């Protein structure tokens, strides 16, 4: 029933929480909430709340890239974050979220992995990015990707002692960063396109397309999710929306403030439930 | 995507002699697994996928049954010997993700609502991997579903495109996949004009992205025809 | 317990400036997870635990239901980034044991018999670990249960004590935990005067052991007050 | 009912598909169908169809054989191959198949493992033999053992570069081979002995004895499977059958043809369902 | 089978002084686990197996029950400390296979059809491994089943034979097992003259193979007598 | 019903098997029953029967203690030992037993781990202590801890050959031992305290406190188990009981006899079921 109401509103280009179709919920970014991690971030998009932590460890490189550090991205659907999530190893949805976050970072070359080589073919830095959803109210991919990016930008390198012991009390500079990809997921239902869907909106979407775009407007990753079809024209429109919205969101992380309000946000009505 | 100094397109030809828009030699054979209700073996060059279909059959345990629809399950698995370095048995995270998006690529082609409480199982084994495995698998699965007599709105065609040395190319082989600027696997229902799988890895402008998607859709016609031919061959025998 | 030459109490002050009997700065916030029926974020210094409560809700699968009582489940989990060396995901033996004794620490505070066939789920995530994580988790769980409106006989207070350089100290931080002579985590129902979790690691005389237990119970009053304050703050808003 | 009919026919020394009791179904052998594997083979026995691939990797030797390569044999009951097979880790039947294939290779010393040592106690070649049933119509052990043997015979050694990188584009010779064991499984029911049982025949067998025999008529491995009993005289007869049939099958692999018809095969009747 | 230069039979004697046809010193004791319905401890030299039997008892979950027969489950497990290099806990592929063939070795001795919907559980722990563990385990299981009062057509005797320095030997110990030309473990119902487990590893002529099988069957009489004696001892007490 | 009877008896300070509340069942200790292990012990407390084996292997030290050997303690609830135990990986109860045994050994510094370093930061002895309950009739923690202690005391060091091969046929001395902790579990029900509970008594206990005490009367480990509460006075009393009983039990292992009768044991009546 709520689903029907959501669809009815969308026909009039309206949403339950008063947002426009191409409007994100309020985004709050907290840098380094986890002092003990090498880097971390907490991102809220409306009621969606996710923490990402970065750890650096020593490891061996992949055989085909012996002079590059290694990125490992993980995400679990923490049962804490939603009544329907269950304990146990990650299922296919959590695996997809982790891998889509991973691809945005990897394909954009966010991290200068070639600077993370310590001894070619033998020893490199492993960069572990782990996302913990705290409250799931939709759009975990965008929130998790943004939190991962902020966490990486905030990551400090631990000192490597002569005996290969990692000294995390002395940090010697930042993780080397190339690019700033932002992932924007565009949902489609009944011919309408919308961004930043809530959990209830996700239930009515026919399909979603998650698109990661860098500061140079380069598309680095796409992932269609959900079993509804798209036309080629749909894809065009969704890419255009993602490029536009990615610019807006990127401003949030570049303005240096520890907590920021989305400039795209405009609280319109008292009915708003998800945006404040 | 890794870097290489090697040129992968020389004088308009790719390393295996293809033109940019060419699809590799396709082999499609239907009905290769007698025990299965449907099956198919599909090769694009050295990439080979074998698919079998069982069902619609009652779903067990019963609490997983849905009273208003049948379910589709899809298992994409790479044989341990399909790649250079032996793959460990058991599903990797990559295989779990591909299984999910591939299932979603096929669901729109089926009338699952007509088979409540049942499951259709699609098992795909990648016997050899030389790029574009997930779309090769989708072609095998599509043929196996048709072979099993599972009612379908359309065949589902899988094909990849990408950008290599600044040129749009179709059907990436393994080495191209490793060094290309971008890789876009797509599943498509040609007569319905519906994209049901779309992924992308790489670095492209928005316009390049859109163009590659269209070029893949265009080239998918050849794959569709090959699927039809394989089915005809089976049923004319 | 490891050894160190470093003095951990100098002129009556601990390395973070506390007196032996001081508890670290506590932060307690209730209602932080909108989806949960109850939740709380609790910090003791840099140790931070986040708890959420779902239930009482029907227990599935049904054969696990008990006709004469509800069940409590408790999952203590350390985030991969909560400690120096990345923790592998998935429950370790340590986490399994802590989950068990923590569940037993909370059960006496609940009226589970009033909710037959149901389960109350408590999920605790350690976001940062700097000593005394299991008792910090119990404070978060206690507040989350109260926030969820699960009827309780008393709040459950968690607090640790130990022996450091020959002195009894309260609320061990990580470095103290590593080098102390003993560590005693306790859960306590203050108004019922009931100890519901008690563990000890280290080397103490029987008399020292007994004294530390009493000192922790005494200091737990401050933690209890902080819990009450956090709940009041939530409900006065 | 079909079971009863199978047993009734056996009383007259007849089989559903027209074969004699000691007759194999048509055997088709395809060498190296998997170009990307170091060695491979596909074997069909009637409708039973199995692919085996061989991969070579570097590893450390077992402590008690520091100068020998290591054989690892795996088999899964791929759910693709039979409607009753399920996804998940190998169960006891699949484990038994893998281990019986393994023992035939290991005990016959098919592979000259002592030639696979690179650095004593430190570095040796690991030979991974993985069997994938494609269609299960009985007698997976014999088909899988034969496919493994052909795959090993077809295996080419990758080149080991100076930095211990494996170069699979340059192959420098064959895997060193000693012996050619053939496994023949003899089933027993109602006092009758038969070879190469189909899936339906396996259901009525009381027990089976799988016997691996080398080109020197050396018995290298036996495995009784199934809970029916055997007498000492039964064992004698089954060994004799296995020795005889192993010679016939060995000819198939030594004649060098890529695809071969079993000489033991004689299509007798139009009723034949499993043999063509 | 590994090679050694060492002679393992010198002047007709094996390394532990036995003649080729001798079985090691056997110890069999019945009723060693009070909680179990039947149990036995069996040693052949330093190889020691402990077996316990529970059942026939109702099988859970119920969908595993068979309406026309009871089931037998058999778990062969090697203690971590039973071998030189610590064995990792949890079932290895070897243990899974041995459990299967051992279950099949015992089933023909039982009247499982008389106990529909039930299960008989046999758990065997190898406490020390010095060769011939699976047959030692079968002797322990046979006695434990008899001790439990599970109706049996015959006792099941386990014994191994092999070829060592060109001589047929009975009951291989660990070192002999490592260096012998062949190893044949057998389970046998002596009064029924039924072989129910038969495996072989090694290199033998067909005639040697047949001869060893017969010699093991012949020698199994001694093991059978020892089983009977152990049962009598228990029930005469 | 039996439970009610147990509680009724306890009100009169009596137990089903005739023991006093602070009396252990007869304890039988067998040293080195497993000749092939580096050390082992079998301990019976009444009908509770447990075997512990010790193995030594090479391994790498923990980063924060690079010059110390490593202790690993395991326990499973072997399905052989009780009709309610199930096959599968250890559950929370078995995990707790293993970890409580472990802590008693670790915190008391039973093993001189600093003497187990072979090459700092690189190579140390790993000491594996694995407990196998054979028959569970209550109080597995005390029986398992005692068996572990005896097994460690009986452990002989294998010889390390020059090529790092472990030679277990030549043993060169004992595992270096510091302390002799004894774990005593005190149960509480209806205001009564009792030691060494049988399986049936454990079912009626409100809670238990397991306390490990060394020969110097040092408390090294405590674990409350079970959801009944304790007061501070209860804890005092339970510690006093544990200190007292630990002395009595320690005598059993120090008197050098291979099999010993608990001196605390006094068979009182013919009704005794669990104590003989």
Short mmCIF file of C-alpha atoms in Angstrom, two decimals, chain C residues 37-38 56 115 144-152 235:
data_model
loop_
_atom_site.label_atom_id
_atom_site.label_comp_id
_atom_site.label_asym_id
_atom_site.label_seq_id
_atom_site.Cartn_x
_atom_site.Cartn_y
_atom_site.Cartn_z
CA UNK C 37 13.69 -0.97 18.48
CA UNK C 38 16.38 0.17 20.85
CA UNK C 56 10.87 -9.49 21.34
CA UNK C 115 7.49 -13.51 26.12
CA UNK C 144 19.56 -0.40 24.06
CA UNK C 145 17.30 -2.89 25.87
CA UNK C 146 15.85 -0.12 28.01
CA UNK C 147 15.43 2.05 24.92
CA UNK C 148 13.58 -0.81 23.22
CA UNK C 149 11.14 -0.90 26.11
CA UNK C 150 12.04 -4.47 27.02
CA UNK C 151 10.93 -4.81 30.66
CA UNK C 152 13.94 -4.97 32.99
CA UNK C 235 12.96 10.67 27.02
#
